[in-house]
Coordinates of C-alpha atoms and ligand atoms in Angstrom, one line a residue:
Chain A
X24 CA 0.0 0.0 0.0
X25 CA 1.6 3.1 -1.2
X26 CA -0.3 5.4 1.1
X27 CA 1.1 4.0 4.3
X28 CA 3.9 6.5 4.5
X29 CA 1.7 9.5 3.6
X30 CA 0.3 11.4 6.5
X31 CA -3.5 11.6 6.7
X32 CA -5.3 14.9 5.8
X33 CA -5.5 17.1 8.9
X34 CA -9.3 16.9 9.0
X35 CA -9.2 13.1 9.2
X36 CA -6.4 13.0 11.7
X37 CA -8.3 15.4 13.9
X38 CA -11.2 12.9 14.1
X39 CA -9.1 10.0 15.0
X40 CA -7.2 12.0 17.6
X41 CA -10.4 13.0 19.2
X42 CA -11.0 9.4 20.1
X43 CA -7.5 9.1 21.4
X44 CA -7.8 12.1 23.7
X45 CA -10.8 10.5 25.4
X46 CA -8.9 7.2 25.6
X47 CA -6.0 8.6 27.4
X48 CA -8.1 10.8 29.7
X49 CA -10.0 7.7 30.6
X50 CA -6.8 5.8 31.3
X51 CA -5.7 8.4 33.8
X52 CA -9.0 8.7 35.6
X53 CA -9.8 5.0 35.6
X54 CA -6.3 4.1 36.6
X55 CA -6.3 6.4 39.6
X56 CA -9.5 4.7 40.7
X57 CA -7.9 1.4 40.4
X58 CA -5.0 2.5 42.6
X59 CA -7.4 3.8 45.2
X60 CA -9.2 0.5 45.2
X61 CA -6.1 -1.6 45.8
X62 CA -5.1 0.9 48.6
X63 CA -8.5 0.6 50.3
X64 CA -8.4 -3.2 50.1
X65 CA -5.0 -3.3 51.8
X66 CA -6.9 -2.3 55.0
X67 CA -4.2 0.2 55.8
X68 CA -5.8 3.2 54.1
X69 CA -9.2 4.8 54.2
X70 CA -10.6 6.7 51.3
X71 CA -10.5 10.4 51.8
X72 CA -13.5 12.8 51.8
X73 CA -15.9 9.9 52.7
X74 CA -15.7 8.5 49.1
X75 CA -17.6 5.4 48.8
X76 CA -15.6 2.3 47.7
X77 CA -18.3 1.2 45.3
X78 CA -18.4 4.6 43.6
X79 CA -14.7 4.3 42.6
X80 CA -15.1 0.7 41.7
X81 CA -17.9 1.7 39.4
X82 CA -15.9 4.5 37.9
X83 CA -12.9 2.2 37.3
X84 CA -15.0 -0.5 35.6
X85 CA -17.1 1.8 33.4
X86 CA -14.3 4.2 32.5
X87 CA -11.8 1.6 31.6
X88 CA -14.0 -1.4 30.5
X89 CA -16.6 0.5 28.5
X90 CA -15.2 4.0 27.7
X91 CA -11.5 3.7 27.1
X92 CA -11.9 0.5 25.1
X93 CA -14.8 1.7 23.0
X94 CA -13.2 5.0 22.1
X95 CA -9.8 3.6 21.3
X96 CA -11.3 0.8 19.2
X97 CA -13.6 3.0 17.2
X98 CA -10.9 5.6 16.6
X99 CA -8.3 3.0 15.6
X100 CA -10.8 1.2 13.3
X101 CA -11.8 4.5 11.6
X102 CA -8.1 5.0 10.8
X103 CA -7.8 1.5 9.4
X104 CA -10.9 2.0 7.3
X105 CA -9.5 5.2 5.9
X106 CA -6.2 3.6 5.0
X107 CA -7.8 0.6 3.3
X108 CA -11.1 1.7 1.8
X109 CA -11.2 5.5 2.3
X110 CA -13.7 7.9 3.9
X111 CA -15.9 10.5 2.2
X112 CA -16.7 14.0 3.5
X113 CA -20.2 12.9 4.4
X114 CA -19.0 9.8 6.2
X115 CA -16.6 11.9 8.2
X116 CA -19.4 14.2 9.3
X117 CA -21.4 11.2 10.5
X118 CA -18.4 9.8 12.2
X119 CA -18.1 13.1 14.2
X120 CA -21.7 12.7 15.1
X121 CA -21.0 9.3 16.5
X122 CA -18.1 10.7 18.5
X123 CA -20.2 13.5 20.1
X124 CA -23.1 11.2 20.9
X125 CA -20.7 8.9 22.7
X126 CA -19.1 11.8 24.5
X127 CA -22.5 13.0 25.7
X128 CA -23.4 9.6 27.0
X129 CA -20.0 9.2 28.7
X130 CA -20.3 12.6 30.5
X131 CA -23.8 11.8 31.6
X132 CA -22.9 8.4 33.0
X133 CA -19.6 9.7 34.5
X134 CA -21.2 12.6 36.4
X135 CA -24.0 10.3 37.7
X136 CA -21.4 7.8 39.0
X137 CA -19.1 10.5 40.5
X138 CA -21.8 12.1 42.6
X139 CA -22.6 8.7 44.0
X140 CA -25.9 8.2 42.2
X141 CA -24.8 5.1 40.3
X142 CA -22.6 2.9 42.5
X143 CA -23.9 -0.2 40.7
X144 CA -20.6 -1.5 39.3
X145 CA -20.0 -1.8 35.5
X146 CA -22.4 -4.7 35.3
X147 CA -25.2 -2.7 36.9
X148 CA -26.9 -5.8 38.1
X149 CA -30.5 -5.4 39.1
X150 CA -32.0 -5.0 41.7
X151 CA -29.3 -2.4 42.4
X152 CA -30.7 0.9 41.1
X153 CA -28.9 3.8 39.7
X154 CA -30.2 7.3 38.8
X155 CA -31.9 7.2 35.3
X156 CA -29.2 9.5 33.9
X157 CA -26.7 6.6 34.2
X158 CA -28.8 4.3 32.0
X159 CA -29.5 7.1 29.5
X160 CA -25.8 7.8 29.4
X161 CA -25.0 4.2 28.6
X162 CA -27.7 4.1 25.9
X163 CA -26.1 7.2 24.3
X164 CA -22.7 5.5 24.3
X165 CA -24.2 2.5 22.6
X166 CA -26.2 4.5 20.0
X167 CA -23.0 6.5 19.2
X168 CA -21.1 3.4 18.6
X169 CA -23.9 2.1 16.3
X170 CA -23.5 5.3 14.2
X171 CA -19.8 4.5 13.9
X172 CA -20.6 0.9 12.9
X173 CA -22.9 2.0 10.1
X174 CA -20.3 4.4 8.8
X175 CA -17.8 1.6 8.7
X176 CA -20.3 -0.7 6.9
X177 CA -21.0 2.1 4.4
X178 CA -17.3 2.7 3.8
X179 CA -16.8 -0.9 2.9
X180 CA -19.9 -1.0 0.7
X181 CA -18.8 2.1 -1.3
X182 CA -15.4 0.6 -1.8
X183 CA -16.9 -2.8 -2.9
X184 CA -19.1 -1.0 -5.5
X185 CA -16.1 0.8 -6.9
X186 CA -14.0 -2.4 -7.0
X187 CA -16.4 -5.0 -8.3
X188 CA -15.2 -8.6 -7.9
X189 CA -12.1 -7.7 -5.8
X190 CA -11.7 -9.1 -2.3
X191 CA -12.0 -6.4 0.4
X192 CA -8.8 -5.3 2.1
X193 CA -8.1 -7.6 5.1
X194 CA -8.2 -4.9 7.7
X195 CA -11.5 -3.4 6.4
X196 CA -13.0 -6.9 6.5
X197 CA -11.8 -7.4 10.1
X198 CA -13.3 -4.0 11.2
X199 CA -16.6 -4.9 9.6
X200 CA -16.7 -8.3 11.5
X201 CA -16.0 -6.6 14.8
X202 CA -18.6 -3.9 14.3
X203 CA -21.1 -6.4 13.1
X204 CA -20.5 -8.5 16.2
X205 CA -20.7 -5.4 18.4
X206 CA -24.0 -4.3 16.8
X207 CA -25.7 -7.7 17.2
X208 CA -24.4 -8.0 20.8
X209 CA -25.4 -4.5 22.0
X210 CA -28.9 -5.0 20.9
X211 CA -29.2 -7.3 24.0
X212 CA -28.0 -4.8 26.5
X213 CA -29.8 -1.9 24.8
X214 CA -33.0 -3.8 25.0
X215 CA -32.5 -4.4 28.7
X216 CA -31.5 -0.8 29.4
X217 CA -34.4 0.7 27.4
X218 CA -37.2 -1.8 28.2
X219 CA -36.3 -2.9 31.7
X220 CA -33.9 -0.5 33.5
X221 CA -35.0 3.0 32.4
X222 CA -38.8 2.6 33.2
X223 CA -37.9 0.9 36.5
X224 CA -35.4 3.5 37.6
X225 CA -37.9 6.2 36.7
X226 CA -40.5 4.5 38.8
X227 CA -42.9 3.7 35.9
X228 CA -42.3 0.0 36.5
X229 CA -42.5 -1.3 40.0
X230 CA -40.4 -4.4 39.6
X231 CA -37.8 -5.8 37.3
X232 CA -37.1 -9.4 36.1
X233 CA -33.6 -9.8 37.5
X234 CA -32.8 -13.0 35.7
X235 CA -33.9 -11.6 32.3
X236 CA -31.8 -8.5 32.8
X237 CA -28.7 -10.5 33.7
X238 CA -29.2 -12.8 30.8
X239 CA -29.5 -9.9 28.4
X240 CA -26.4 -8.4 30.0
X241 CA -24.3 -11.5 29.4
X242 CA -25.7 -11.9 25.9
X243 CA -23.7 -8.7 25.4
X244 CA -21.0 -9.2 28.0
X245 CA -19.1 -12.0 26.4
X246 CA -18.9 -10.5 22.8
X247 CA -17.9 -7.3 24.7
X248 CA -14.6 -9.0 25.5
X249 CA -14.1 -10.2 21.9
X250 CA -14.9 -6.6 20.8
X251 CA -11.8 -5.6 22.8
X252 CA -9.7 -8.5 21.6
X253 CA -10.4 -8.4 17.8
X254 CA -8.7 -5.0 17.3
X255 CA -5.7 -6.5 19.1
X256 CA -5.9 -9.5 16.7
X257 CA -6.1 -7.0 13.8
X258 CA -2.7 -5.7 14.9
X259 CA -1.3 -9.2 15.5
X260 CA -2.4 -10.5 12.1
X261 CA -1.9 -7.5 9.8
X262 CA 0.4 -5.0 11.4
X263 CA 3.0 -6.8 13.5
X264 CA 4.2 -8.8 10.4
X265 CA 5.1 -5.5 8.8
X266 CA 6.8 -4.2 11.9
X267 CA 9.1 -7.2 12.1
X268 CA 9.8 -7.0 8.3
X269 CA 7.7 -9.9 7.2
X270 CA 4.6 -10.6 5.2
X271 CA 1.0 -11.6 6.0
X272 CA 1.1 -15.3 6.8
X273 CA -2.3 -16.2 5.3
X274 CA -5.2 -13.9 4.4
X275 CA -7.8 -16.6 4.3
X276 CA -6.7 -18.0 7.6
X277 CA -7.0 -14.6 9.2
X278 CA -10.5 -14.1 7.7
X279 CA -11.7 -17.5 8.8
X280 CA -10.5 -16.9 12.4
X281 CA -12.5 -13.7 12.5
X282 CA -15.6 -15.4 11.1
X283 CA -15.3 -18.1 13.7
X284 CA -14.9 -15.5 16.5
X285 CA -18.1 -13.8 15.2
X286 CA -20.1 -17.1 15.1
X287 CA -19.1 -18.2 18.6
X288 CA -19.0 -14.8 20.3
X289 CA -22.7 -14.4 21.2
X290 CA -24.5 -17.8 21.8
X291 CA -22.3 -18.3 24.9
X292 CA -23.3 -15.8 27.6
X293 CA -24.4 -18.5 30.0
X294 CA -20.8 -19.3 30.9
X295 CA -21.1 -16.2 33.0
X296 CA -24.2 -17.5 34.6
X297 CA -23.2 -21.0 35.5
X298 CA -24.2 -20.6 39.1
X299 CA -27.5 -18.9 38.2
X300 CA -30.6 -20.7 39.3
X301 CA -33.4 -20.5 36.8
X302 CA -31.5 -21.6 33.7
X303 CA -31.8 -25.2 32.7
X304 CA -28.4 -27.0 33.0
X305 CA -28.9 -28.5 29.5
X306 CA -28.7 -25.0 28.0
X307 CA -25.8 -24.1 30.1
X308 CA -24.0 -27.2 28.8
X309 CA -24.8 -26.3 25.2
X310 CA -23.5 -22.8 25.6
X311 CA -20.4 -24.1 27.3
X312 CA -19.7 -26.3 24.3
X313 CA -20.2 -23.3 22.0
X314 CA -17.9 -21.3 24.2
X315 CA -15.1 -23.9 23.8
X316 CA -15.3 -23.5 20.0
X317 CA -13.3 -20.3 20.5
X318 CA -10.3 -22.5 21.1
X319 CA -10.1 -23.2 17.4
X320 CA -9.7 -19.6 16.1
X321 CA -7.4 -18.9 19.1
X322 CA -5.0 -21.7 18.2
X323 CA -5.2 -20.7 14.6
X324 CA -4.1 -17.2 15.7
X325 CA -1.3 -18.6 17.8
X326 CA -0.1 -20.8 14.9
X327 CA -0.3 -17.9 12.4
X328 CA 1.8 -15.6 14.7
X329 CA 4.5 -18.2 15.3
X330 CA 4.6 -19.0 11.6
X331 CA 5.0 -15.3 10.8
X332 CA 7.9 -15.0 13.2
X333 CA 9.5 -18.2 11.9
X334 CA 9.2 -17.4 8.2
X335 CA 10.4 -13.9 8.6
X336 CA 13.4 -15.1 10.6
X337 CA 14.2 -17.9 8.1
X338 CA 14.1 -15.5 5.2
X339 CA 16.7 -13.5 7.1
X340 CA 18.8 -16.7 7.2
X341 CA 18.4 -18.1 10.6
X342 CA 18.6 -21.9 10.4
X343 CA 18.4 -23.3 13.9
X344 CA 15.1 -24.5 15.3
X345 CA 14.3 -21.4 17.4
X346 CA 17.1 -19.1 16.2
X347 CA 14.5 -16.9 14.4
X348 CA 13.0 -16.1 17.8
X349 CA 16.1 -14.3 19.1
X350 CA 16.2 -12.0 16.2
X351 CA 12.8 -10.5 16.6
X352 CA 13.0 -6.7 17.0
X353 CA 12.9 -6.7 20.8
X354 CA 14.1 -3.1 21.1
X355 CA 11.2 -1.8 19.0
X356 CA 8.4 -1.0 21.4
X357 CA 5.9 -1.2 18.6
X358 CA 6.7 -4.9 18.7
X359 CA 7.6 -5.5 22.3
X360 CA 4.5 -4.2 23.9
X361 CA 2.1 -6.3 21.8
X362 CA 4.4 -9.3 22.1
X363 CA 4.1 -9.2 25.9
X364 CA 0.3 -8.9 25.3
X365 CA 0.4 -12.1 23.2
X366 CA 2.5 -13.9 25.9
X367 CA 0.0 -12.9 28.6
X368 CA -2.8 -14.4 26.6
X369 CA -1.4 -17.9 27.1
X370 CA -2.1 -18.0 30.9
X371 CA -5.1 -15.7 30.2
X372 CA -6.6 -18.0 27.7
X373 CA -5.9 -21.1 29.8
X374 CA -7.6 -19.4 32.8
X375 CA -10.6 -18.6 30.6
X376 CA -11.0 -22.3 29.7
X377 CA -11.0 -23.0 33.5
X378 CA -13.7 -20.3 34.1
X379 CA -15.9 -21.7 31.4
X380 CA -15.8 -25.3 32.6
X381 CA -19.0 -25.7 34.6
X382 CA -17.5 -27.7 37.5
X383 CA -14.4 -25.6 37.9
X384 CA -16.4 -22.5 37.6
X385 CA -17.6 -23.4 41.1
X386 CA -14.0 -23.1 42.3
X387 CA -13.6 -19.5 41.1
X388 CA -17.0 -18.0 40.6
X389 CA -17.4 -14.6 42.4
X390 CA -13.8 -14.9 43.7
X391 CA -11.1 -12.4 42.9
X392 CA -9.5 -15.0 40.5
X393 CA -12.0 -13.7 37.9
X394 CA -10.7 -10.1 38.5
X395 CA -7.1 -11.4 38.1
X396 CA -8.2 -13.2 34.9
X397 CA -9.6 -10.2 33.1
X398 CA -6.7 -8.1 34.2
X399 CA -4.5 -10.5 32.3
X400 CA -6.7 -10.6 29.2
X401 CA -8.2 -7.1 29.0
X402 CA -5.7 -5.1 31.0
X403 CA -2.6 -6.8 29.7
X404 CA -3.1 -8.6 26.4
X405 CA -5.5 -6.0 25.0
X406 CA -4.2 -2.8 26.6
X407 CA -0.5 -3.5 25.8
X408 CA -1.4 -4.1 22.2
X409 CA -3.4 -0.8 22.2
X410 CA -0.3 0.9 23.7
X411 CA 1.8 -0.8 21.0
X412 CA -0.5 0.7 18.4
X413 CA -0.4 4.1 20.0
X414 CA 3.3 4.4 19.6
X415 CA 3.0 4.6 15.8
X416 CA -0.7 5.7 15.3
X417 CA -0.5 8.9 17.3
X418 CA 2.7 10.3 15.7
X419 CA 1.4 9.2 12.3
X420 CA -1.8 11.3 13.0
X421 CA 0.0 14.3 14.6
X422 CA 2.8 14.4 12.0
X423 CA 5.5 13.6 14.5
X424 CA 8.0 10.9 15.2
X425 CA 8.5 8.2 17.7
X426 CA 12.1 9.2 18.8
X427 CA 14.6 6.7 20.1
X428 CA 14.1 8.3 23.6
X429 CA 10.3 7.8 23.5
X430 CA 10.8 4.3 22.2
X431 CA 13.1 3.6 25.2
X432 CA 10.5 5.1 27.6
X433 CA 7.9 2.9 25.9
X434 CA 10.1 -0.2 26.6
X435 CA 10.4 0.9 30.2
X436 CA 6.6 1.4 30.3
X437 CA 6.1 -2.1 29.0
X438 CA 8.5 -3.5 31.6
X439 CA 6.8 -1.6 34.4
X440 CA 3.4 -2.8 33.3
X441 CA 4.6 -6.4 33.1
X442 CA 6.0 -6.4 36.6
X443 CA 3.1 -4.6 38.1
X444 CA 0.5 -6.9 36.5
X445 CA 2.4 -10.1 37.2
X446 CA 2.3 -9.1 40.9
X447 CA -1.3 -7.8 41.0
X448 CA -2.9 -10.4 38.8
X449 CA -0.9 -13.2 40.2
X450 CA -1.9 -12.3 43.8
X451 CA -5.6 -12.0 42.6
X452 CA -5.5 -15.5 41.1
X453 CA -4.0 -17.1 44.2
X454 CA -6.3 -15.2 46.6
X455 CA -9.2 -16.3 44.5
X456 CA -8.3 -19.9 44.8
X457 CA -8.2 -19.4 48.5
X458 CA -11.8 -18.1 48.4
X459 CA -11.2 -14.4 48.5
X460 CA -14.2 -12.6 47.1
X461 CA -14.2 -10.1 44.3
X462 CA -16.0 -6.7 44.1
X463 CA -16.1 -6.2 47.9
X464 CA -14.4 -3.5 50.0
X465 CA -11.9 -4.4 52.7
X466 CA -13.4 -6.4 55.4
X467 CA -12.2 -8.8 58.1
X468 CA -15.4 -10.7 57.8
X469 CA -15.6 -11.1 61.6
X470 CA -12.2 -12.7 61.7
X471 CA -12.6 -16.0 60.0
X472 CA -9.6 -18.3 59.8
X473 CA -9.6 -18.4 56.0
X474 CA -9.8 -14.7 55.9
X475 CA -6.4 -14.4 57.5
X476 CA -4.9 -16.1 54.5
X477 CA -6.0 -13.3 52.2
X478 CA -4.5 -10.2 53.6
X479 CA -1.0 -10.7 52.3
X480 CA -2.3 -11.1 48.8
X481 CA -4.3 -7.9 49.1
X482 CA -1.2 -6.1 50.1
X483 CA 0.6 -7.6 47.1
X484 CA -2.2 -6.2 45.0
X485 CA -1.6 -2.8 46.4
X486 CA 2.1 -3.1 45.5
X487 CA 1.2 -4.3 42.0
X488 CA -1.5 -1.6 41.6
X489 CA 0.9 1.1 42.6
X490 CA 3.5 0.0 40.0
X491 CA 0.8 -0.2 37.4
X492 CA -0.3 3.4 38.2
X493 CA 3.3 4.5 37.7
X494 CA 3.0 2.7 34.3
X495 CA -0.1 4.7 33.6
X496 CA 1.6 8.0 34.4
X497 CA 4.4 7.1 32.1
X498 CA 2.1 6.1 29.3
X499 CA 0.1 9.3 29.6
X500 CA 3.4 11.2 29.5
X501 CA 4.4 9.4 26.3
X502 CA 1.0 10.1 24.7
X503 CA 1.3 13.8 25.5
X504 CA 4.8 13.8 24.0
X505 CA 3.7 12.1 20.8
X506 CA 0.8 14.4 20.5
X507 CA 2.3 17.8 21.2
X508 CA 6.1 17.8 21.6
X509 CA 7.9 15.1 19.6
X510 CA 9.9 16.4 16.6
X511 CA 8.0 16.8 13.3
X512 CA 8.3 14.0 10.8
X513 CA 6.6 11.0 9.2
X514 CA 5.8 7.9 11.2
X515 CA 4.8 4.8 9.2
X516 CA 1.3 3.4 9.3
X517 CA 2.4 -0.3 9.1
X518 CA 0.1 -2.6 7.1
X519 CA 1.4 -6.0 6.1
X520 CA 1.2 -7.2 2.5
X521 CA 0.5 -10.6 1.1
X522 CA 3.2 -12.8 -0.4
X523 CA 3.4 -12.2 -4.1
X524 CA 2.4 -15.9 -4.8
X525 CA -0.2 -16.2 -2.0
X526 CA -3.1 -18.6 -2.7
X527 CA -6.3 -16.7 -3.6
X528 CA -8.8 -16.1 -0.9
X529 CA -12.0 -18.3 -1.3
X530 CA -14.9 -16.1 -2.2
X531 CA -17.1 -17.7 0.4
X532 CA -15.2 -16.0 3.2
X533 CA -16.8 -12.8 2.1
X534 CA -20.4 -14.1 1.8
X535 CA -21.9 -11.8 4.4
X536 CA -25.4 -13.3 4.1
X537 CA -24.1 -16.7 4.9
X538 CA -22.0 -15.7 8.0
X539 CA -24.7 -13.3 9.4
X540 CA -27.3 -16.0 8.8
X541 CA -25.3 -18.6 10.7
X542 CA -24.6 -16.1 13.5
X543 CA -28.3 -15.4 14.0
X544 CA -29.2 -19.1 13.7
X545 CA -26.8 -20.0 16.5
X546 CA -28.1 -17.2 18.7
X547 CA -31.7 -18.3 18.2
X548 CA -30.7 -21.9 18.8
X549 CA -28.9 -21.1 22.1
X550 CA -31.2 -18.5 23.5
X551 CA -34.8 -19.0 22.3
X552 CA -35.9 -21.8 24.6
X553 CA -34.1 -20.7 27.8
X554 CA -35.4 -17.1 27.3
X555 CA -39.0 -18.4 27.0
X556 CA -38.4 -20.4 30.1
X557 CA -37.2 -17.3 31.9
X558 CA -40.2 -15.3 30.8
X559 CA -42.6 -18.0 31.7
X560 CA -41.2 -19.3 35.1
X561 CA -39.5 -16.3 36.6
X562 CA -40.3 -15.5 40.3
X563 CA -42.0 -12.1 40.9
X564 CA -39.8 -9.2 39.8
X565 CA -37.8 -7.2 42.3
X566 CA -38.4 -3.6 43.5
X567 CA -35.3 -1.4 43.3
X568 CA -32.7 -1.3 46.0
X569 CA -30.8 1.9 46.6
X570 CA -29.0 0.6 49.6
X571 CA -26.4 -0.6 50.7
X572 CA -24.9 0.3 47.4
X573 CA -26.6 1.9 44.4
X574 CA -27.7 5.5 45.1
X575 CA -26.6 7.8 47.8
Chain B
X12 CA -10.6 -13.3 -7.8
X13 CA -10.3 -9.8 -9.3
X14 CA -9.7 -9.4 -13.0
X15 CA -7.6 -6.3 -12.1
X16 CA -5.5 -8.4 -9.8
X17 CA -3.0 -10.2 -12.0
X18 CA -1.1 -11.9 -9.2
X19 CA -4.1 -14.2 -8.6
X20 CA -4.0 -15.6 -12.1
X21 CA -0.5 -16.9 -11.7
X22 CA -0.3 -20.5 -10.6
X23 CA 0.0 -20.3 -6.9
X24 CA 3.1 -22.0 -5.6
X25 CA 3.2 -21.3 -1.9
X26 CA 6.8 -21.2 -0.9
X27 CA 7.1 -24.4 1.1
X28 CA 10.8 -24.1 1.2
X29 CA 10.6 -22.5 4.6
X30 CA 10.6 -24.9 7.5
X31 CA 7.8 -24.4 10.0
X32 CA 9.2 -26.9 12.5
X33 CA 9.7 -24.3 15.2
X34 CA 6.1 -23.2 14.8
X35 CA 4.8 -26.7 15.0
X36 CA 6.7 -27.4 18.2
X37 CA 5.7 -24.0 19.7
X38 CA 2.0 -24.7 19.1
X39 CA 2.2 -28.2 20.5
X40 CA 3.9 -26.8 23.6
X41 CA 1.1 -24.3 23.9
X42 CA -1.5 -27.1 23.6
X43 CA 0.3 -29.1 26.3
X44 CA 0.4 -26.1 28.6
X45 CA -3.4 -25.6 28.3
X46 CA -4.1 -29.3 29.0
X47 CA -1.7 -29.4 32.0
X48 CA -3.3 -26.2 33.4
X49 CA -6.8 -27.6 32.9
X50 CA -6.1 -30.9 34.5
X51 CA -4.3 -29.2 37.3
X52 CA -7.2 -27.1 38.2
X53 CA -9.5 -30.0 37.8
X54 CA -7.5 -31.9 40.3
X55 CA -7.8 -29.0 42.7
X56 CA -11.6 -29.0 42.1
X57 CA -11.8 -32.8 42.9
X58 CA -9.7 -32.4 46.0
X59 CA -12.1 -29.8 47.5
Ligands
LIG25 CU1 -17.2 -14.8 28.6

């Protein structure tokens, strides 16, 4: 692609940078809340100004899990779409609309949480009730992201029309898969927010069907984590090969992996509800089987990454079995940060298989093991890859360069993050196996024997959390440098190319009717009967609870 | 598939000269790690 070296037009760069500003503001605010949580849970520190623990816990989860991720992903994906299929003036205008709708929703939700009117955690489980503005804010964020999704669909459609018979660029295909998955998944949570939560929080409905709301949440909650992961996969498949001086390993393999991730992302939400009464175990079993299908595209991805490394190294002339491994560009932070992310996904993925296994879920359900798990997957694998993207994307957009000094700072940042997260997430995993609960504030639980085994791990989490916060400060500093102060120049937008003699990509991989059809069929299969069961046999709904946490 | 894309009309000879032995071993090790981890936690579950 000849355009990769060229900077984007200012008006385009401004749009993508707008998403990045929100991302890094969210990182700072959300990270600070994380630090405060680990401090509070050490038992040696009380939060100042009477701040409620559950308020900062909610800010942390919502700002990092929902706001940071969504803004970064949508901004990054817009830049990928422009580089591969282009953007029109009208599309750019609508893209700005999506940005502002999302910002409005974010501000509404953030203020509601910060004034203590929505201490309901990021899962906002009923019957905890938040102020209606919180739910409206969430709805706006989702609607804004839908606008972005439809701009992306339109971008690909326009390109396809102008390039009849050609296969779509790989990254544009991947973005479309991700936004398609996001759209289908968010319909679930949007339904729950609009039909259940908003009338109930306004007082129009007296009760809420708790099980239904949780089921609709997890219909969305699992694809949510793939929505974070797929942009990381985009970088691993189609950007990292360019950074290490290689080629795309296989275009059809990458497309097939993304299709499988789409198919098996949504009909699997019950693996978050394995301890839930009111859902037939048969359907839990079926959804667990569907969950495990994700192992196939995951191992395809691992294979593809190893193969890219090996082929690139062998082309450079390394003959020994693992000699190619040593010669990867370890001193290039654009490679190192995502690589550590990939490595973290090995224990992260293995832990995920444990979580989704029905029996073993009993071992870890509602323990802080789960928190440790998603800090490995989301807060290491995904975020380190996002940082890795930032190091070239931001200077590319601002017309600056990643200097050797900033590259070095990035390497230090990656190292700090790795150490901090190993300590914090490791301590969370072990404490979870010892029965330590997640979510809750510091407590001695009336001095039980088992409780005494937890405290050292909580202190370790404080140490890890503090190191991670230093990492956040460093990353925000690097972001500011890359945005405003680094020397002017041109930073490459790395997109890997196919081998000259690559096999053609089968046409069926771009048959959208087929893949969307199977996706919907799988969802209907996995959810129709259990949802009818829930509607028919649910106990009476619950009135709202504003206490002990929730509002005020 | 594109007419405009001449490279796809050439007979495709995927370069199989590059050895992928390291990749094969690495993926196998990954699979073994997953299995060992799973059975390890399963043993912990049974012991409780
Ligand atoms: Cu899940």
